[in-house]
């Protein structure tokens, strides 16, 4: 029996495909992502601890971000969190009137991914996987899947 080495080759990168792993992309996207997360946490009535937990930063970093005194770059995980949160926010505003879209993340929810917790509580507890599930759930509610 002949043995042959199986070589796995990485697929070539597609030009223009968004990538949160590169420093350049992260630096370029950080400002807009931070601004969007600050606005959505405010719209959802979130406090500093919730905002920090949702973005995946310390409360002291969240305070500096809010004060405009932070000049860092979000990590790949933090940009993924921001992207999921922005998707949830946008999906809710496409699905509901503004007042309900901004109240919904704070309301107890019996959907299987939330249990009886609010989506904000579930996303803080479940981290990135739950944030992505929440985004998919909202997209499914509005018929996007």
Short mmCIF file of C-alpha atoms in Angstrom, two decimals:
data_model
loop_
_atom_site.label_atom_id
_atom_site.label_comp_id
_atom_site.label_asym_id
_atom_site.label_seq_id
_atom_site.Cartn_x
_atom_site.Cartn_y
_atom_site.Cartn_z
CA UNK A 1 0.00 0.00 0.00
CA UNK A 2 1.47 3.30 -1.04
CA UNK A 3 1.47 6.04 1.49
CA UNK A 4 0.80 9.52 0.34
CA UNK A 5 1.11 12.61 2.41
CA UNK A 6 -2.07 14.57 2.50
CA UNK A 7 -1.28 18.22 2.39
CA UNK A 8 -3.77 20.72 3.56
CA UNK A 9 -3.43 24.03 1.90
CA UNK A 10 -5.00 27.16 3.18
CA UNK A 11 -7.52 28.58 0.81
CA UNK A 12 -6.22 31.72 -0.87
CA UNK A 13 -7.46 34.92 0.71
CA UNK A 14 -10.24 36.57 -1.18
CA UNK A 15 -9.38 40.16 -2.02
CA UNK A 16 -11.51 42.59 -0.06
CA UNK A 17 -12.87 40.00 2.39
CA UNK A 18 -13.29 41.59 5.82
CA UNK A 19 -10.89 40.21 8.36
CA UNK A 20 -10.69 41.17 12.04
CA UNK A 21 -7.34 39.45 12.55
CA UNK A 22 -5.15 41.99 10.76
CA UNK A 23 -3.87 44.99 12.67
CA UNK A 24 -4.73 47.33 9.82
CA UNK A 25 -8.36 46.23 9.67
CA UNK A 26 -8.72 46.35 13.45
CA UNK A 27 -7.29 49.87 13.65
CA UNK A 28 -9.49 51.04 10.80
CA UNK A 29 -12.68 49.56 12.28
CA UNK A 30 -12.15 50.31 15.97
CA UNK A 31 -13.41 53.91 15.98
CA UNK A 32 -16.69 53.15 14.24
CA UNK A 33 -17.25 49.98 16.29
CA UNK A 34 -16.65 51.76 19.59
CA UNK A 35 -18.96 54.63 18.64
CA UNK A 36 -21.71 52.20 17.62
CA UNK A 37 -21.45 50.09 20.78
CA UNK A 38 -21.51 53.21 22.99
CA UNK A 39 -24.69 54.36 21.25
CA UNK A 40 -26.47 51.01 21.38
CA UNK A 41 -25.63 50.42 25.06
CA UNK A 42 -27.01 53.89 25.78
CA UNK A 43 -30.14 53.21 23.67
CA UNK A 44 -30.67 49.93 25.56
CA UNK A 45 -30.32 51.71 28.93
CA UNK A 46 -27.18 49.78 29.81
CA UNK A 47 -24.90 50.70 32.67
CA UNK A 48 -21.08 50.80 32.65
CA UNK A 49 -20.71 47.22 33.87
CA UNK A 50 -23.03 45.92 31.14
CA UNK A 51 -21.36 47.96 28.41
CA UNK A 52 -17.92 46.75 29.48
CA UNK A 53 -19.08 43.12 29.66
CA UNK A 54 -20.78 43.25 26.27
CA UNK A 55 -17.70 44.70 24.57
CA UNK A 56 -15.32 42.49 26.54
CA UNK A 57 -13.29 45.24 28.22
CA UNK A 58 -12.69 46.21 31.83
CA UNK A 59 -14.93 48.80 33.43
CA UNK A 60 -12.00 51.21 33.68
CA UNK A 61 -11.36 50.84 29.94
CA UNK A 62 -15.10 51.33 29.28
CA UNK A 63 -14.96 54.55 31.32
CA UNK A 64 -11.99 55.79 29.25
CA UNK A 65 -13.79 54.83 26.03
CA UNK A 66 -16.90 56.75 27.12
CA UNK A 67 -14.80 59.78 28.04
CA UNK A 68 -13.02 59.71 24.66
CA UNK A 69 -9.68 59.12 26.40
CA UNK A 70 -8.94 55.69 24.98
CA UNK A 71 -6.82 55.37 21.87
CA UNK A 72 -6.44 51.61 21.77
CA UNK A 73 -7.40 49.09 19.13
CA UNK A 74 -10.09 46.49 19.68
CA UNK A 75 -9.03 42.86 19.53
CA UNK A 76 -10.46 40.36 17.08
CA UNK A 77 -12.82 39.06 19.79
CA UNK A 78 -13.94 42.56 20.74
CA UNK A 79 -14.65 43.45 17.11
CA UNK A 80 -16.62 40.22 16.76
CA UNK A 81 -18.65 41.22 19.83
CA UNK A 82 -19.23 44.70 18.39
CA UNK A 83 -20.27 43.26 15.04
CA UNK A 84 -22.78 40.89 16.65
CA UNK A 85 -24.21 43.64 18.85
CA UNK A 86 -24.53 46.03 15.92
CA UNK A 87 -26.29 43.29 13.96
CA UNK A 88 -28.74 42.71 16.83
CA UNK A 89 -29.38 46.46 17.11
CA UNK A 90 -29.94 46.89 13.38
CA UNK A 91 -32.12 43.79 13.12
CA UNK A 92 -34.30 44.94 15.99
CA UNK A 93 -34.78 48.35 14.37
CA UNK A 94 -35.82 46.66 11.14
CA UNK A 95 -38.24 44.40 13.02
CA UNK A 96 -39.80 46.81 15.54
CA UNK A 97 -40.59 50.47 16.04
CA UNK A 98 -37.69 52.33 17.68
CA UNK A 99 -39.10 52.29 21.22
CA UNK A 100 -39.73 48.53 21.20
CA UNK A 101 -36.43 47.85 19.41
CA UNK A 102 -34.58 49.59 22.23
CA UNK A 103 -36.65 48.01 25.03
CA UNK A 104 -36.57 44.43 23.68
CA UNK A 105 -32.97 43.59 24.75
CA UNK A 106 -33.90 44.34 28.40
CA UNK A 107 -37.13 42.36 28.53
CA UNK A 108 -37.29 38.80 29.92
CA UNK A 109 -37.46 36.41 27.01
CA UNK A 110 -38.56 32.76 26.96
CA UNK A 111 -36.90 31.88 23.67
CA UNK A 112 -34.66 28.82 24.18
CA UNK A 113 -31.44 30.78 23.72
CA UNK A 114 -32.41 33.25 26.45
CA UNK A 115 -34.29 31.09 28.97
CA UNK A 116 -36.19 33.61 31.05
CA UNK A 117 -33.37 36.13 31.09
CA UNK A 118 -33.21 39.29 29.06
CA UNK A 119 -31.16 39.09 25.87
CA UNK A 120 -28.62 41.49 27.41
CA UNK A 121 -28.17 39.22 30.44
CA UNK A 122 -27.92 36.15 28.22
CA UNK A 123 -25.37 37.78 25.92
CA UNK A 124 -23.22 38.89 28.85
CA UNK A 125 -23.34 35.41 30.37
CA UNK A 126 -22.88 33.53 27.09
CA UNK A 127 -20.28 35.80 25.47
CA UNK A 128 -19.56 35.71 21.76
CA UNK A 129 -21.43 32.46 20.99
CA UNK A 130 -24.64 33.77 22.58
CA UNK A 131 -24.25 37.15 20.87
CA UNK A 132 -23.99 35.45 17.51
CA UNK A 133 -27.01 33.26 18.34
CA UNK A 134 -28.98 36.36 19.34
CA UNK A 135 -28.11 37.99 16.04
CA UNK A 136 -29.19 34.88 14.12
CA UNK A 137 -32.39 34.71 16.18
CA UNK A 138 -33.30 38.32 15.31
CA UNK A 139 -32.47 37.73 11.64
CA UNK A 140 -34.72 34.64 11.67
CA UNK A 141 -37.56 36.59 13.29
CA UNK A 142 -37.48 39.11 10.51
CA UNK A 143 -37.32 36.40 7.86
CA UNK A 144 -33.68 36.89 7.01
CA UNK A 145 -32.71 33.23 7.28
#
